[in-house]
């Protein structure tokens, strides 16, 4: 199969609160700074990966506590405890201003790349908190995909295998700490863009980012080189 065009995104890249919504989050500075407000480290890693892979990057830097760009309309986690009680008109205004623009931009970019290349690989970069509900997640990286889509599954397995050889110390798991087929932007785009679209999510342990606004260049280089190798292997495999 020909190598796909690449598109990188970061749905939880920042914890910005637009001025007109600040009152909703008064006294919530610590929560906004935590993994609930954003994915620390994810945007820094996505930027380095985009550079290494020479791929476009679309990022949302508004806090997901306003409306989560990685959740579909109607999903119970689309709005947070701060925005769920709002009247429907205010919720709609939030979706129109901060949620829909990112979703539409990614959909458009993926569709354009698909039209020019027959295939597109969308890699959504996220990070996860090392400890959730007092349980430690004993892994460094997660590769999320839909197991029912064989190209995504083969690519994720190849990427994991190449990483295992190149960096045996890294604990890389597939479809952990979340399932790739659960609700998310990639799941939505699989439905709307069809089989030429490949959607993978990269989940990085926030312990890898001592500074949440920076990412280790070595890690980005390693991930990008391993992904390139995996894509070549897949292209040779037909
Ligand atoms: Zn995320």
Short mmCIF file of C-alpha atoms and ligand atoms in Angstrom, two decimals:
data_model
loop_
_atom_site.label_atom_id
_atom_site.label_comp_id
_atom_site.label_asym_id
_atom_site.label_seq_id
_atom_site.Cartn_x
_atom_site.Cartn_y
_atom_site.Cartn_z
CA UNK A 1 0.00 0.00 0.00
CA UNK A 2 1.32 3.52 -0.71
CA UNK A 3 2.56 5.46 2.29
CA UNK A 4 -0.13 7.73 3.69
CA UNK A 5 0.09 11.50 4.03
CA UNK A 6 0.54 12.48 7.68
CA UNK A 7 -1.57 14.78 9.82
CA UNK A 8 -0.85 15.46 13.48
CA UNK A 9 -3.31 16.88 15.96
CA UNK A 10 -3.42 17.71 19.66
CA UNK A 11 -6.93 18.00 21.11
CA UNK A 12 -5.90 18.79 24.69
CA UNK A 13 -2.91 21.01 23.98
CA UNK A 14 -3.66 23.81 26.43
CA UNK A 15 -5.72 24.97 29.39
CA UNK A 16 -6.63 28.43 28.18
CA UNK A 17 -9.90 29.92 29.37
CA UNK A 18 -11.31 32.61 27.07
CA UNK A 19 -12.04 35.86 28.94
CA UNK A 20 -15.80 35.64 28.53
CA UNK A 21 -15.86 32.26 30.39
CA UNK A 22 -13.41 33.03 33.23
CA UNK A 23 -16.18 33.34 35.82
CA UNK A 24 -16.98 29.63 35.36
CA UNK A 25 -13.53 28.68 36.62
CA UNK A 26 -12.89 31.14 39.44
CA UNK A 27 -10.82 29.46 42.16
CA UNK A 28 -10.01 26.51 39.88
CA UNK A 29 -6.42 27.38 39.00
CA UNK A 30 -5.02 24.10 40.34
CA UNK A 31 -7.62 21.99 38.56
CA UNK A 32 -6.99 23.82 35.28
CA UNK A 33 -3.27 23.16 35.65
CA UNK A 34 -3.86 19.45 36.32
CA UNK A 35 -4.50 16.64 33.82
CA UNK A 36 -8.19 17.48 34.03
CA UNK A 37 -7.58 20.86 32.41
CA UNK A 38 -5.26 19.69 29.61
CA UNK A 39 -2.71 17.08 28.53
CA UNK A 40 0.59 18.33 29.99
CA UNK A 41 3.48 17.74 27.60
CA UNK A 42 1.29 16.62 24.68
CA UNK A 43 1.51 19.76 22.57
CA UNK A 44 5.27 20.07 23.10
CA UNK A 45 5.67 16.46 21.94
CA UNK A 46 3.28 16.98 19.01
CA UNK A 47 5.28 20.02 17.86
CA UNK A 48 8.54 18.08 17.89
CA UNK A 49 6.92 15.14 16.10
CA UNK A 50 5.43 17.42 13.45
CA UNK A 51 8.90 18.81 12.81
CA UNK A 52 10.56 15.38 12.70
CA UNK A 53 7.86 14.00 10.41
CA UNK A 54 7.49 17.19 8.36
CA UNK A 55 3.73 16.98 8.91
CA UNK A 56 1.07 19.63 9.56
CA UNK A 57 -0.15 19.99 13.16
CA UNK A 58 -3.54 21.26 14.28
CA UNK A 59 -3.91 21.92 18.00
CA UNK A 60 -6.65 23.04 20.34
CA UNK A 61 -5.32 25.03 23.29
CA UNK A 62 -8.62 25.87 24.98
CA UNK A 63 -9.21 23.83 28.13
CA UNK A 64 -11.24 20.68 27.62
CA UNK A 65 -13.20 21.63 30.74
CA UNK A 66 -15.14 24.03 28.53
CA UNK A 67 -16.04 21.41 25.91
CA UNK A 68 -13.87 18.39 25.08
CA UNK A 69 -12.80 18.38 21.41
CA UNK A 70 -12.14 14.66 21.72
CA UNK A 71 -15.78 13.89 22.59
CA UNK A 72 -18.74 13.77 20.25
CA UNK A 73 -21.89 15.85 20.43
CA UNK A 74 -24.23 14.14 22.89
CA UNK A 75 -21.46 12.30 24.79
CA UNK A 76 -21.86 12.58 28.58
CA UNK A 77 -18.26 13.82 28.92
CA UNK A 78 -18.52 16.51 26.22
CA UNK A 79 -19.18 19.11 28.90
CA UNK A 80 -17.55 19.20 32.34
CA UNK A 81 -19.11 19.85 35.73
CA UNK A 82 -18.48 23.56 35.02
CA UNK A 83 -20.36 23.71 31.72
CA UNK A 84 -22.94 20.91 32.09
CA UNK A 85 -25.31 23.09 34.15
CA UNK A 86 -25.29 25.90 31.56
CA UNK A 87 -28.36 26.64 29.44
CA UNK A 88 -28.38 24.93 26.04
CA UNK A 89 -27.85 28.22 24.19
CA UNK A 90 -24.64 28.92 26.14
CA UNK A 91 -23.43 25.37 25.58
CA UNK A 92 -24.10 25.76 21.88
CA UNK A 93 -22.14 29.03 21.83
CA UNK A 94 -19.18 27.24 23.46
CA UNK A 95 -19.35 24.44 20.88
CA UNK A 96 -19.53 26.94 18.03
CA UNK A 97 -16.61 29.01 19.30
CA UNK A 98 -14.13 26.45 20.68
CA UNK A 99 -15.13 22.87 19.87
CA UNK A 100 -16.42 22.87 16.32
CA UNK A 101 -13.55 24.93 14.83
CA UNK A 102 -10.92 22.35 15.82
CA UNK A 103 -13.08 19.38 14.79
CA UNK A 104 -13.91 20.97 11.44
CA UNK A 105 -10.31 22.00 10.75
CA UNK A 106 -9.06 18.46 11.36
CA UNK A 107 -11.86 16.94 9.27
CA UNK A 108 -11.07 19.35 6.40
CA UNK A 109 -7.30 18.80 6.56
CA UNK A 110 -7.71 15.01 6.65
CA UNK A 111 -10.19 15.07 3.75
CA UNK A 112 -7.86 17.28 1.68
CA UNK A 113 -4.86 15.00 2.29
CA UNK A 114 -7.01 11.99 1.50
CA UNK A 115 -8.10 13.51 -1.80
CA UNK A 116 -4.46 14.08 -2.79
CA UNK A 117 -2.90 10.87 -1.49
CA UNK A 118 -5.59 8.18 -1.29
CA UNK A 119 -4.54 7.52 2.29
CA UNK A 120 -4.00 9.69 5.32
CA UNK A 121 -2.57 8.78 8.71
CA UNK A 122 -3.98 11.03 11.42
CA UNK A 123 -1.91 10.83 14.59
CA UNK A 124 -3.59 12.47 17.57
CA UNK A 125 -1.10 13.19 20.36
CA UNK A 126 -2.28 12.97 23.98
CA UNK A 127 -0.82 12.42 27.43
CA UNK A 128 -2.14 10.52 30.44
CA UNK A 129 -1.63 11.00 34.15
CA UNK A 130 0.71 8.38 35.66
CA UNK A 131 -1.61 7.78 38.62
CA UNK A 132 -5.39 7.66 38.27
CA UNK A 133 -7.71 6.85 41.21
CA UNK A 134 -4.66 5.87 43.30
CA UNK A 135 -3.58 3.28 40.74
CA UNK A 136 -0.29 3.61 38.94
CA UNK A 137 -0.38 3.05 35.20
CA UNK A 138 2.75 1.04 34.58
CA UNK A 139 3.47 2.06 31.02
CA UNK A 140 5.22 4.85 29.13
CA UNK A 141 3.36 5.01 25.82
CA UNK A 142 0.03 3.81 24.49
CA UNK A 143 -0.83 3.31 20.80
CA UNK A 144 -4.59 3.49 20.30
CA UNK A 145 -6.40 2.21 17.21
CA UNK A 146 -9.54 0.40 16.16
CA UNK A 147 -8.77 -3.36 16.26
CA UNK A 148 -11.53 -3.95 13.68
CA UNK A 149 -9.51 -1.97 11.08
CA UNK A 150 -6.63 -4.18 9.94
CA UNK A 151 -4.38 -1.40 8.55
CA UNK A 152 -4.52 0.52 11.81
CA UNK A 153 -3.86 -2.68 13.77
CA UNK A 154 -0.90 -3.64 11.58
CA UNK A 155 0.60 -0.18 11.78
CA UNK A 156 0.27 -0.01 15.57
CA UNK A 157 1.81 -3.49 15.95
CA UNK A 158 4.69 -2.60 13.59
CA UNK A 159 5.32 0.70 15.41
CA UNK A 160 5.33 -1.10 18.77
CA UNK A 161 7.72 -3.80 17.43
CA UNK A 162 10.17 -1.25 15.98
CA UNK A 163 10.11 0.70 19.25
CA UNK A 164 10.73 -2.48 21.23
CA UNK A 165 13.91 -3.11 19.24
CA UNK A 166 15.11 0.51 19.26
CA UNK A 167 14.23 1.33 22.88
CA UNK A 168 13.61 -1.82 24.93
CA UNK A 169 13.40 0.25 28.14
CA UNK A 170 10.20 1.97 26.96
CA UNK A 171 7.00 0.25 28.04
CA UNK A 172 4.73 0.55 25.00
CA UNK A 173 1.23 -0.92 25.05
CA UNK A 174 -1.53 -1.11 22.49
CA UNK A 175 -5.03 0.18 23.21
CA UNK A 176 -4.05 1.22 26.73
CA UNK A 177 -4.69 3.15 28.91
CA UNK A 178 -7.78 3.68 26.70
CA UNK A 179 -9.43 1.81 23.85
CA UNK A 180 -8.90 3.33 20.41
CA UNK A 181 -12.41 2.46 19.28
CA UNK A 182 -14.04 4.45 22.11
CA UNK A 183 -15.57 7.86 21.44
CA UNK A 184 -12.98 10.32 20.12
CA UNK A 185 -12.08 12.46 17.13
CA UNK A 186 -10.39 9.52 15.34
CA UNK A 187 -13.53 7.40 15.83
CA UNK A 188 -15.68 10.17 14.32
CA UNK A 189 -13.35 10.57 11.34
CA UNK A 190 -13.20 6.81 10.67
CA UNK A 191 -16.94 6.98 10.11
CA UNK A 192 -16.95 10.10 7.96
CA UNK A 193 -13.79 9.54 5.89
CA UNK A 194 -13.85 5.78 5.31
CA UNK A 195 -11.14 3.20 4.73
CA UNK A 196 -8.46 5.53 3.31
CA UNK A 197 -8.31 7.24 6.68
CA UNK A 198 -6.09 5.73 9.38
CA UNK A 199 -6.54 7.15 12.86
CA UNK A 200 -4.05 6.45 15.63
CA UNK A 201 -3.74 8.09 19.00
CA UNK A 202 -0.42 8.35 20.78
CA UNK A 203 -0.78 8.49 24.55
CA UNK A 204 2.35 9.52 26.45
CA UNK A 205 2.81 9.18 30.21
CA UNK A 206 3.01 12.66 31.76
CA UNK A 207 5.94 11.40 33.85
CA UNK A 208 7.96 11.73 30.62
CA UNK A 209 7.51 15.54 30.82
CA UNK A 210 9.10 17.06 33.93
CA UNK A 211 8.33 20.42 32.29
CA UNK A 212 4.77 20.20 30.91
CA UNK A 213 5.59 22.79 28.24
CA UNK A 214 8.57 20.86 26.90
CA UNK A 215 9.19 17.36 25.57
CA UNK A 216 12.40 15.36 25.30
CA UNK A 217 13.74 15.77 21.73
CA UNK A 218 15.26 12.26 21.92
CA UNK A 219 11.82 10.77 22.52
CA UNK A 220 10.32 12.64 19.56
CA UNK A 221 13.18 11.57 17.28
CA UNK A 222 12.82 7.96 18.39
CA UNK A 223 9.03 7.92 17.92
CA UNK A 224 9.19 9.59 14.52
CA UNK A 225 11.95 7.33 13.19
CA UNK A 226 10.12 4.22 14.44
CA UNK A 227 6.87 5.39 12.84
CA UNK A 228 8.65 6.00 9.52
CA UNK A 229 10.14 2.49 9.66
CA UNK A 230 6.74 0.99 10.53
CA UNK A 231 5.10 2.82 7.61
CA UNK A 232 7.79 1.56 5.22
CA UNK A 233 7.35 -2.01 6.48
CA UNK A 234 3.62 -1.72 5.99
CA UNK A 235 4.01 -0.27 2.50
CA UNK A 236 6.26 -3.21 1.56
CA UNK A 237 3.77 -5.65 3.04
CA UNK A 238 1.10 -4.42 0.59
ZN1 LIG B 1 -5.95 13.97 25.64
#
